[in-house]
């Protein structure tokens, strides 16, 4: 790549590119070089060259991710609670995924940088939820199948009119839809809130730059699965750190079947929390549970 007649800024970014150690940093500096590269006829070849290098690097990153993911299993294993992040290109899908999970993503001002689904696990107070970013809805890599089978669809938009365009391609979706308005520009939030409310949409206003509303978002995502969290404990001990997940209206019997080898060894069951009349109430196997109950089995 000859850079003899290039601007000082370009040379600086090129130096940074050459010094970059990770592929992610390399991509970042390549993109800066693309921005700095003059857009006239004589540099056409050079620009094309830069873009090819970027494409190869992106493919390399996606390639290693794919290998890592497919080791031991084929395709995407659907976890109990799965939510898909979808939206137009550059709406901030990768930014959101990296805020909520430890997934390795490419966040880039360049359009269509995510070319295959990227998986991450979100930890919501000990509950693990699978989040998948699918390539932009307008791209050839968009994965309809994944979207149609997901439990929850997170529709990321930057302006209200995005919604109309996106909804057209969500005809066969079964999951609950949550609209995430990712604020990118200065927007009158009150007005926006009123508009979204008037459309009777389940929505959360977020900002992937300032990380606004991330806790509320996690809560909304969890509640969309309509599951309940149950803690268990042994007599005289603290309750479990992580809850177990059940369908609403599950009973003590359902929990017992999951945690005990043999439920006939139960001598007594106590319960704390929303479904109990008082803390430590003694209940039978038919007792129906509510979210955040704590169950104690005393066994022989
Ligand atoms: N100003 C502002 N920029 C943002 C925000 N979120 C993301 N961006 C920028 O928008 C660009 C695109 O972000 P990504 O997270 O890569 O978007 P994406 O939806 O994954 O895009 P593709 O995968 O390429 O379709 C990046 O340059 C981000 O830095 C935001 O909340 N505010
Ligand atoms: Mg992306």
mmCIF file of C-alpha atoms and ligand atoms in Angstrom:
data_model
loop_
_atom_site.group_PDB
_atom_site.id
_atom_site.type_symbol
_atom_site.label_atom_id
_atom_site.label_comp_id
_atom_site.label_asym_id
_atom_site.label_seq_id
_atom_site.Cartn_x
_atom_site.Cartn_y
_atom_site.Cartn_z
ATOM 1 C CA UNK A 1 0.000 0.000 0.000
ATOM 2 C CA UNK A 2 1.834 3.095 -1.177
ATOM 3 C CA UNK A 3 1.200 6.020 1.050
ATOM 4 C CA UNK A 4 3.675 8.496 -0.390
ATOM 5 C CA UNK A 5 1.204 11.185 -1.371
ATOM 6 C CA UNK A 6 -1.047 10.750 1.579
ATOM 7 C CA UNK A 7 -2.093 13.248 4.235
ATOM 8 C CA UNK A 8 -0.341 13.287 7.614
ATOM 9 C CA UNK A 9 -3.542 11.994 9.250
ATOM 10 C CA UNK A 10 -3.585 9.053 6.887
ATOM 11 C CA UNK A 11 0.045 8.255 7.620
ATOM 12 C CA UNK A 12 -0.695 8.382 11.327
ATOM 13 C CA UNK A 13 -3.587 5.939 11.046
ATOM 14 C CA UNK A 14 -1.462 3.701 8.839
ATOM 15 C CA UNK A 15 1.283 3.666 11.465
ATOM 16 C CA UNK A 16 -1.295 2.734 14.103
ATOM 17 C CA UNK A 17 -2.626 0.006 11.829
ATOM 18 C CA UNK A 18 0.838 -1.457 11.351
ATOM 19 C CA UNK A 19 1.444 -1.375 15.099
ATOM 20 C CA UNK A 20 -1.916 -2.925 15.987
ATOM 21 C CA UNK A 21 -1.614 -6.290 17.712
ATOM 22 C CA UNK A 22 -5.151 -7.653 17.647
ATOM 23 C CA UNK A 23 -7.426 -8.156 14.659
ATOM 24 C CA UNK A 24 -10.016 -5.973 16.320
ATOM 25 C CA UNK A 25 -7.565 -3.068 16.607
ATOM 26 C CA UNK A 26 -6.412 -3.689 13.053
ATOM 27 C CA UNK A 27 -9.984 -3.415 11.817
ATOM 28 C CA UNK A 28 -10.463 -0.222 13.770
ATOM 29 C CA UNK A 29 -7.405 1.430 12.219
ATOM 30 C CA UNK A 30 -8.215 0.093 8.760
ATOM 31 C CA UNK A 31 -11.571 1.799 9.019
ATOM 32 C CA UNK A 32 -9.876 5.018 10.049
ATOM 33 C CA UNK A 33 -7.592 4.672 7.002
ATOM 34 C CA UNK A 34 -10.621 4.155 4.772
ATOM 35 C CA UNK A 35 -12.099 7.360 6.183
ATOM 36 C CA UNK A 36 -8.865 9.283 5.620
ATOM 37 C CA UNK A 37 -8.225 7.889 2.173
ATOM 38 C CA UNK A 38 -8.987 10.476 -0.552
ATOM 39 C CA UNK A 39 -12.062 9.550 -2.539
ATOM 40 C CA UNK A 40 -10.862 10.670 -5.972
ATOM 41 C CA UNK A 41 -10.114 8.644 -9.072
ATOM 42 C CA UNK A 42 -6.372 8.226 -8.515
ATOM 43 C CA UNK A 43 -6.855 6.583 -5.115
ATOM 44 C CA UNK A 44 -9.624 4.236 -6.201
ATOM 45 C CA UNK A 45 -7.322 1.264 -6.292
ATOM 46 C CA UNK A 46 -5.918 2.008 -2.913
ATOM 47 C CA UNK A 47 -9.369 2.370 -1.388
ATOM 48 C CA UNK A 48 -10.438 -0.932 -2.900
ATOM 49 C CA UNK A 49 -7.309 -2.533 -1.507
ATOM 50 C CA UNK A 50 -8.081 -1.221 1.987
ATOM 51 C CA UNK A 51 -11.630 -2.513 1.796
ATOM 52 C CA UNK A 52 -10.476 -5.962 0.713
ATOM 53 C CA UNK A 53 -8.093 -6.104 3.661
ATOM 54 C CA UNK A 54 -10.919 -5.126 5.992
ATOM 55 C CA UNK A 55 -13.178 -7.786 4.537
ATOM 56 C CA UNK A 56 -10.502 -10.461 4.968
ATOM 57 C CA UNK A 57 -9.873 -9.451 8.560
ATOM 58 C CA UNK A 58 -13.573 -9.512 9.374
ATOM 59 C CA UNK A 59 -13.845 -12.954 7.815
ATOM 60 C CA UNK A 60 -10.905 -14.102 9.892
ATOM 61 C CA UNK A 61 -12.557 -12.932 13.117
ATOM 62 C CA UNK A 62 -15.906 -14.465 12.191
ATOM 63 C CA UNK A 63 -14.092 -17.656 11.144
ATOM 64 C CA UNK A 64 -12.385 -18.201 14.491
ATOM 65 C CA UNK A 65 -15.639 -17.484 16.274
ATOM 66 C CA UNK A 66 -17.398 -20.063 14.132
ATOM 67 C CA UNK A 67 -14.784 -22.685 14.892
ATOM 68 C CA UNK A 68 -14.966 -22.027 18.601
ATOM 69 C CA UNK A 69 -18.722 -22.208 18.573
ATOM 70 C CA UNK A 70 -19.044 -25.390 16.562
ATOM 71 C CA UNK A 71 -16.561 -27.364 18.615
ATOM 72 C CA UNK A 72 -18.658 -30.094 20.212
ATOM 73 C CA UNK A 73 -21.991 -29.063 18.788
ATOM 74 C CA UNK A 74 -23.529 -28.303 15.482
ATOM 75 C CA UNK A 75 -25.292 -25.036 14.779
ATOM 76 C CA UNK A 76 -26.873 -22.999 17.515
ATOM 77 C CA UNK A 77 -28.172 -24.857 20.530
ATOM 78 C CA UNK A 78 -31.324 -23.199 21.706
ATOM 79 C CA UNK A 79 -31.206 -22.521 25.415
ATOM 80 C CA UNK A 80 -34.308 -22.427 27.645
ATOM 81 C CA UNK A 81 -34.615 -18.685 27.260
ATOM 82 C CA UNK A 82 -33.529 -17.264 23.952
ATOM 83 C CA UNK A 83 -33.868 -13.701 22.719
ATOM 84 C CA UNK A 84 -32.893 -12.426 19.296
ATOM 85 C CA UNK A 85 -31.517 -8.945 18.726
ATOM 86 C CA UNK A 86 -32.560 -7.688 15.320
ATOM 87 C CA UNK A 87 -32.645 -4.394 13.536
ATOM 88 C CA UNK A 88 -31.328 -2.394 10.651
ATOM 89 C CA UNK A 89 -27.627 -2.136 10.026
ATOM 90 C CA UNK A 90 -25.728 0.190 12.364
ATOM 91 C CA UNK A 91 -28.637 0.366 14.790
ATOM 92 C CA UNK A 92 -26.285 -0.749 17.582
ATOM 93 C CA UNK A 93 -27.005 -4.494 17.768
ATOM 94 C CA UNK A 94 -23.395 -5.497 18.334
ATOM 95 C CA UNK A 95 -22.924 -2.664 20.815
ATOM 96 C CA UNK A 96 -25.912 -3.931 22.789
ATOM 97 C CA UNK A 97 -24.764 -7.554 22.691
ATOM 98 C CA UNK A 98 -21.367 -6.572 24.043
ATOM 99 C CA UNK A 99 -22.987 -4.521 26.822
ATOM 100 C CA UNK A 100 -25.201 -7.379 27.982
ATOM 101 C CA UNK A 101 -22.958 -10.402 27.429
ATOM 102 C CA UNK A 102 -19.310 -11.331 27.158
ATOM 103 C CA UNK A 103 -19.655 -12.199 23.471
ATOM 104 C CA UNK A 104 -16.850 -11.053 21.203
ATOM 105 C CA UNK A 105 -18.380 -8.695 18.714
ATOM 106 C CA UNK A 106 -17.290 -6.299 16.034
ATOM 107 C CA UNK A 107 -18.755 -2.851 16.677
ATOM 108 C CA UNK A 108 -18.197 -0.760 13.624
ATOM 109 C CA UNK A 109 -19.443 2.389 11.884
ATOM 110 C CA UNK A 110 -19.235 0.427 8.642
ATOM 111 C CA UNK A 111 -22.566 -1.016 7.558
ATOM 112 C CA UNK A 112 -23.278 -4.767 7.594
ATOM 113 C CA UNK A 113 -20.299 -5.688 9.740
ATOM 114 C CA UNK A 114 -22.062 -8.616 11.433
ATOM 115 C CA UNK A 115 -22.335 -11.355 8.830
ATOM 116 C CA UNK A 116 -23.468 -14.297 10.904
ATOM 117 C CA UNK A 117 -25.382 -14.801 14.136
ATOM 118 C CA UNK A 118 -23.336 -14.014 17.242
ATOM 119 C CA UNK A 119 -24.258 -15.677 20.531
ATOM 120 C CA UNK A 120 -23.798 -14.382 24.045
ATOM 121 C CA UNK A 121 -25.097 -15.362 27.481
ATOM 122 C CA UNK A 122 -26.637 -12.652 29.609
ATOM 123 C CA UNK A 123 -26.524 -13.034 33.385
ATOM 124 C CA UNK A 124 -29.574 -11.545 35.076
ATOM 125 C CA UNK A 125 -29.006 -12.000 38.808
ATOM 126 C CA UNK A 126 -27.913 -15.587 38.316
ATOM 127 C CA UNK A 127 -30.364 -16.418 35.522
ATOM 128 C CA UNK A 128 -28.702 -17.121 32.176
ATOM 129 C CA UNK A 129 -30.448 -15.928 29.034
ATOM 130 C CA UNK A 130 -29.175 -16.615 25.528
ATOM 131 C CA UNK A 131 -28.938 -13.516 23.344
ATOM 132 C CA UNK A 132 -28.255 -13.746 19.632
ATOM 133 C CA UNK A 133 -27.481 -10.874 17.297
ATOM 134 C CA UNK A 134 -28.633 -11.719 13.806
ATOM 135 C CA UNK A 135 -27.149 -9.907 10.801
ATOM 136 C CA UNK A 136 -29.004 -6.754 9.796
ATOM 137 C CA UNK A 137 -32.541 -7.247 8.559
ATOM 138 C CA UNK A 138 -31.768 -5.657 5.163
ATOM 139 C CA UNK A 139 -28.731 -7.865 4.569
ATOM 140 C CA UNK A 140 -28.414 -11.088 2.610
ATOM 141 C CA UNK A 141 -27.176 -12.786 5.804
ATOM 142 C CA UNK A 142 -30.353 -12.087 7.821
ATOM 143 C CA UNK A 143 -31.556 -15.339 9.393
ATOM 144 C CA UNK A 144 -35.339 -15.641 9.292
ATOM 145 C CA UNK A 145 -35.379 -19.166 10.730
ATOM 146 C CA UNK A 146 -33.684 -18.132 13.946
ATOM 147 C CA UNK A 147 -35.998 -15.173 14.359
ATOM 148 C CA UNK A 148 -39.147 -17.193 13.785
ATOM 149 C CA UNK A 149 -38.333 -19.787 16.457
ATOM 150 C CA UNK A 150 -37.041 -17.445 19.174
ATOM 151 C CA UNK A 151 -38.962 -16.957 22.433
ATOM 152 C CA UNK A 152 -38.357 -13.222 22.451
ATOM 153 C CA UNK A 153 -37.515 -10.729 19.721
ATOM 154 C CA UNK A 154 -35.678 -7.549 20.614
ATOM 155 C CA UNK A 155 -36.323 -5.051 17.843
ATOM 156 C CA UNK A 156 -33.632 -2.394 17.915
ATOM 157 C CA UNK A 157 -34.579 0.901 16.278
ATOM 158 C CA UNK A 158 -33.142 4.413 16.089
ATOM 159 C CA UNK A 159 -36.287 6.124 14.857
ATOM 160 C CA UNK A 160 -39.979 5.291 14.912
ATOM 161 C CA UNK A 161 -40.224 4.781 11.185
ATOM 162 C CA UNK A 162 -37.720 1.889 11.367
ATOM 163 C CA UNK A 163 -40.476 -0.041 13.069
ATOM 164 C CA UNK A 164 -42.826 -0.013 10.080
ATOM 165 C CA UNK A 165 -40.083 -1.306 7.787
ATOM 166 C CA UNK A 166 -39.057 -4.049 10.191
ATOM 167 C CA UNK A 167 -42.534 -5.279 11.163
ATOM 168 C CA UNK A 168 -43.211 -6.231 7.538
ATOM 169 C CA UNK A 169 -40.634 -9.010 7.763
ATOM 170 C CA UNK A 170 -41.864 -10.314 11.106
ATOM 171 C CA UNK A 171 -45.034 -11.998 9.875
ATOM 172 C CA UNK A 172 -44.154 -15.503 11.076
ATOM 173 C CA UNK A 173 -42.642 -14.588 14.376
ATOM 174 C CA UNK A 174 -44.031 -16.425 17.424
ATOM 175 C CA UNK A 175 -42.042 -14.860 20.235
ATOM 176 C CA UNK A 176 -42.865 -11.830 22.346
ATOM 177 C CA UNK A 177 -41.709 -8.613 20.775
ATOM 178 C CA UNK A 178 -39.935 -5.882 22.700
ATOM 179 C CA UNK A 179 -39.000 -2.666 20.950
ATOM 180 C CA UNK A 180 -35.692 -1.193 22.059
ATOM 181 C CA UNK A 181 -35.348 2.397 21.053
ATOM 182 C CA UNK A 182 -31.600 3.052 20.947
ATOM 183 C CA UNK A 183 -31.139 6.790 21.198
ATOM 184 C CA UNK A 184 -28.411 7.904 18.848
ATOM 185 C CA UNK A 185 -29.250 11.587 18.404
ATOM 186 C CA UNK A 186 -30.659 14.263 20.600
ATOM 187 C CA UNK A 187 -34.256 13.302 20.908
ATOM 188 C CA UNK A 188 -37.106 14.661 23.024
ATOM 189 C CA UNK A 189 -37.466 11.656 25.285
ATOM 190 C CA UNK A 190 -40.851 12.613 26.718
ATOM 191 C CA UNK A 191 -42.338 12.949 23.276
ATOM 192 C CA UNK A 192 -40.779 9.668 22.212
ATOM 193 C CA UNK A 193 -42.144 7.907 25.259
ATOM 194 C CA UNK A 194 -45.627 9.267 24.577
ATOM 195 C CA UNK A 195 -45.482 8.127 20.950
ATOM 196 C CA UNK A 196 -44.377 4.617 21.871
ATOM 197 C CA UNK A 197 -47.010 4.379 24.596
ATOM 198 C CA UNK A 198 -49.749 5.490 22.205
ATOM 199 C CA UNK A 199 -48.778 2.633 19.895
ATOM 200 C CA UNK A 200 -49.305 0.196 22.795
ATOM 201 C CA UNK A 201 -45.865 -1.221 22.287
ATOM 202 C CA UNK A 202 -43.817 -3.069 24.876
ATOM 203 C CA UNK A 203 -40.715 -0.882 24.773
ATOM 204 C CA UNK A 204 -37.573 0.189 26.575
ATOM 205 C CA UNK A 205 -35.639 3.321 25.696
ATOM 206 C CA UNK A 206 -31.918 2.646 25.871
ATOM 207 C CA UNK A 207 -28.655 4.224 24.842
ATOM 208 C CA UNK A 208 -25.834 1.885 23.980
ATOM 209 C CA UNK A 209 -23.296 4.716 24.239
ATOM 210 C CA UNK A 210 -24.261 5.966 27.726
ATOM 211 C CA UNK A 211 -25.453 2.480 28.817
ATOM 212 C CA UNK A 212 -28.727 3.975 29.959
ATOM 213 C CA UNK A 213 -31.478 1.661 31.275
ATOM 214 C CA UNK A 214 -29.535 -1.599 31.030
ATOM 215 C CA UNK A 215 -30.904 -3.013 34.311
ATOM 216 C CA UNK A 216 -34.490 -2.239 33.335
ATOM 217 C CA UNK A 217 -33.827 -3.823 29.967
ATOM 218 C CA UNK A 218 -32.543 -7.044 31.553
ATOM 219 C CA UNK A 219 -35.626 -7.202 33.734
ATOM 220 C CA UNK A 220 -37.959 -6.643 30.770
ATOM 221 C CA UNK A 221 -36.170 -9.335 28.774
ATOM 222 C CA UNK A 222 -36.438 -11.829 31.628
ATOM 223 C CA UNK A 223 -40.116 -11.137 32.262
ATOM 224 C CA UNK A 224 -40.905 -11.657 28.555
ATOM 225 C CA UNK A 225 -40.222 -15.392 28.981
ATOM 226 C CA UNK A 226 -42.960 -15.639 31.610
ATOM 227 C CA UNK A 227 -40.906 -17.910 33.854
ATOM 228 C CA UNK A 228 -40.575 -17.971 37.602
ATOM 229 C CA UNK A 229 -37.388 -18.152 39.682
ATOM 230 C CA UNK A 230 -37.265 -20.565 42.616
ATOM 231 C CA UNK A 231 -34.507 -20.798 45.195
ATOM 232 C CA UNK A 232 -33.972 -23.987 47.170
ATOM 233 C CA UNK A 233 -32.381 -24.456 50.568
ATOM 234 C CA UNK A 234 -31.364 -27.183 52.941
ATOM 235 C CA UNK A 235 -32.509 -26.950 56.573
ATOM 236 C CA UNK A 236 -30.223 -24.682 58.576
ATOM 237 C CA UNK A 237 -28.456 -23.378 55.491
ATOM 238 C CA UNK A 238 -28.625 -20.305 53.256
ATOM 239 C CA UNK A 239 -30.787 -20.373 50.120
ATOM 240 C CA UNK A 240 -29.113 -21.273 46.814
ATOM 241 C CA UNK A 241 -27.235 -18.413 45.160
ATOM 242 C CA UNK A 242 -28.738 -19.036 41.737
ATOM 243 C CA UNK A 243 -32.439 -19.601 41.196
ATOM 244 C CA UNK A 244 -33.896 -22.486 39.197
ATOM 245 C CA UNK A 245 -36.298 -21.632 36.397
ATOM 246 C CA UNK A 246 -39.853 -23.005 36.196
ATOM 247 C CA UNK A 247 -43.051 -22.335 34.327
ATOM 248 C CA UNK A 248 -45.678 -20.292 36.165
ATOM 249 C CA UNK A 249 -48.025 -22.413 38.276
ATOM 250 C CA UNK A 250 -45.352 -25.029 38.898
ATOM 251 C CA UNK A 251 -45.744 -26.860 42.197
ATOM 252 C CA UNK A 252 -43.504 -27.946 45.041
ATOM 253 C CA UNK A 253 -43.722 -31.407 43.441
ATOM 254 C CA UNK A 254 -42.163 -30.083 40.209
ATOM 255 C CA UNK A 255 -39.266 -28.596 42.148
ATOM 256 C CA UNK A 256 -38.819 -31.755 44.207
ATOM 257 C CA UNK A 257 -38.601 -33.872 41.046
ATOM 258 C CA UNK A 258 -35.824 -31.640 39.772
ATOM 259 C CA UNK A 259 -33.681 -31.409 42.896
ATOM 260 C CA UNK A 260 -34.183 -34.735 44.684
ATOM 261 C CA UNK A 261 -33.307 -38.232 43.517
ATOM 262 C CA UNK A 262 -36.273 -39.722 45.274
ATOM 263 C CA UNK A 263 -39.168 -37.537 46.333
ATOM 264 C CA UNK A 264 -40.526 -40.132 48.757
ATOM 265 C CA UNK A 265 -37.670 -39.211 51.112
ATOM 266 C CA UNK A 266 -39.287 -35.815 51.811
ATOM 267 C CA UNK A 267 -40.310 -35.451 55.467
ATOM 268 C CA UNK A 268 -41.362 -31.834 55.436
ATOM 269 C CA UNK A 269 -41.424 -28.886 53.009
ATOM 270 C CA UNK A 270 -41.305 -25.246 54.034
ATOM 271 C CA UNK A 271 -41.759 -22.180 51.913
ATOM 272 C CA UNK A 272 -40.822 -18.503 52.068
ATOM 273 C CA UNK A 273 -41.795 -15.667 49.735
ATOM 274 C CA UNK A 274 -44.751 -14.525 47.615
ATOM 275 C CA UNK A 275 -46.711 -17.815 47.652
ATOM 276 C CA UNK A 276 -46.424 -18.361 51.421
ATOM 277 C CA UNK A 277 -48.986 -17.159 53.984
ATOM 278 C CA UNK A 278 -46.121 -16.546 56.403
ATOM 279 C CA UNK A 279 -42.348 -17.194 56.266
ATOM 280 C CA UNK A 280 -41.525 -20.844 56.706
ATOM 281 C CA UNK A 281 -45.073 -22.096 56.102
ATOM 282 C CA UNK A 282 -45.295 -25.900 55.869
ATOM 283 C CA UNK A 283 -46.819 -26.964 52.544
ATOM 284 C CA UNK A 284 -47.553 -30.075 50.493
ATOM 285 C CA UNK A 285 -46.443 -31.184 47.026
ATOM 286 C CA UNK A 286 -49.470 -29.589 45.338
ATOM 287 C CA UNK A 287 -48.654 -26.088 46.587
ATOM 288 C CA UNK A 288 -48.327 -23.641 43.675
ATOM 289 C CA UNK A 289 -45.257 -21.441 43.534
ATOM 290 C CA UNK A 290 -44.700 -17.831 42.617
ATOM 291 C CA UNK A 291 -41.651 -15.951 41.333
ATOM 292 C CA UNK A 292 -38.808 -15.695 43.884
ATOM 293 C CA UNK A 293 -40.113 -18.269 46.372
ATOM 294 C CA UNK A 294 -37.629 -20.184 48.529
ATOM 295 C CA UNK A 295 -38.306 -23.898 49.083
ATOM 296 C CA UNK A 296 -36.769 -26.040 51.830
ATOM 297 C CA UNK A 297 -36.922 -29.833 51.712
ATOM 298 C CA UNK A 298 -36.249 -31.805 54.864
ATOM 299 C CA UNK A 299 -35.476 -35.400 53.872
ATOM 300 C CA UNK A 300 -34.916 -38.637 55.703
HETATM 301 N N1 LIG B 1 -24.005 7.929 18.815
HETATM 302 C C1 LIG B 1 -24.206 6.648 19.065
HETATM 303 N N2 LIG B 1 -23.575 5.755 18.288
HETATM 304 C C2 LIG B 1 -23.760 4.454 18.532
HETATM 305 C C3 LIG B 1 -24.625 3.989 19.544
HETATM 306 N N3 LIG B 1 -24.631 2.629 19.513
HETATM 307 C C4 LIG B 1 -23.819 2.277 18.513
HETATM 308 N N4 LIG B 1 -23.275 3.362 17.925
HETATM 309 C C5 LIG B 1 -22.335 3.372 16.801
HETATM 310 O O1 LIG B 1 -23.030 2.898 15.658
HETATM 311 C C6 LIG B 1 -22.167 2.092 14.879
HETATM 312 C C7 LIG B 1 -22.772 0.744 14.638
HETATM 313 O O2 LIG B 1 -22.830 0.016 15.842
HETATM 314 P P1 LIG B 1 -22.927 -1.570 15.847
HETATM 315 O O3 LIG B 1 -23.187 -1.963 17.253
HETATM 316 O O4 LIG B 1 -21.771 -2.185 15.161
HETATM 317 O O5 LIG B 1 -24.238 -1.751 14.958
HETATM 318 P P2 LIG B 1 -24.893 -3.084 14.364
HETATM 319 O O6 LIG B 1 -26.356 -2.903 14.452
HETATM 320 O O7 LIG B 1 -24.321 -4.278 15.031
HETATM 321 O O8 LIG B 1 -24.480 -2.998 12.841
HETATM 322 P P3 LIG B 1 -24.189 -4.161 11.738
HETATM 323 O O9 LIG B 1 -23.847 -5.417 12.447
HETATM 324 O O10 LIG B 1 -23.080 -3.626 10.922
HETATM 325 O O11 LIG B 1 -25.449 -4.281 10.934
HETATM 326 C C8 LIG B 1 -20.829 2.048 15.631
HETATM 327 O O12 LIG B 1 -19.989 3.010 15.057
HETATM 328 C C9 LIG B 1 -21.193 2.412 17.034
HETATM 329 O O13 LIG B 1 -20.109 3.025 17.679
HETATM 330 C C10 LIG B 1 -25.275 4.971 20.350
HETATM 331 O O14 LIG B 1 -26.036 4.656 21.273
HETATM 332 N N5 LIG B 1 -25.030 6.280 20.062
HETATM 333 MG MG1 LIG B 2 -23.376 -5.881 14.316
#
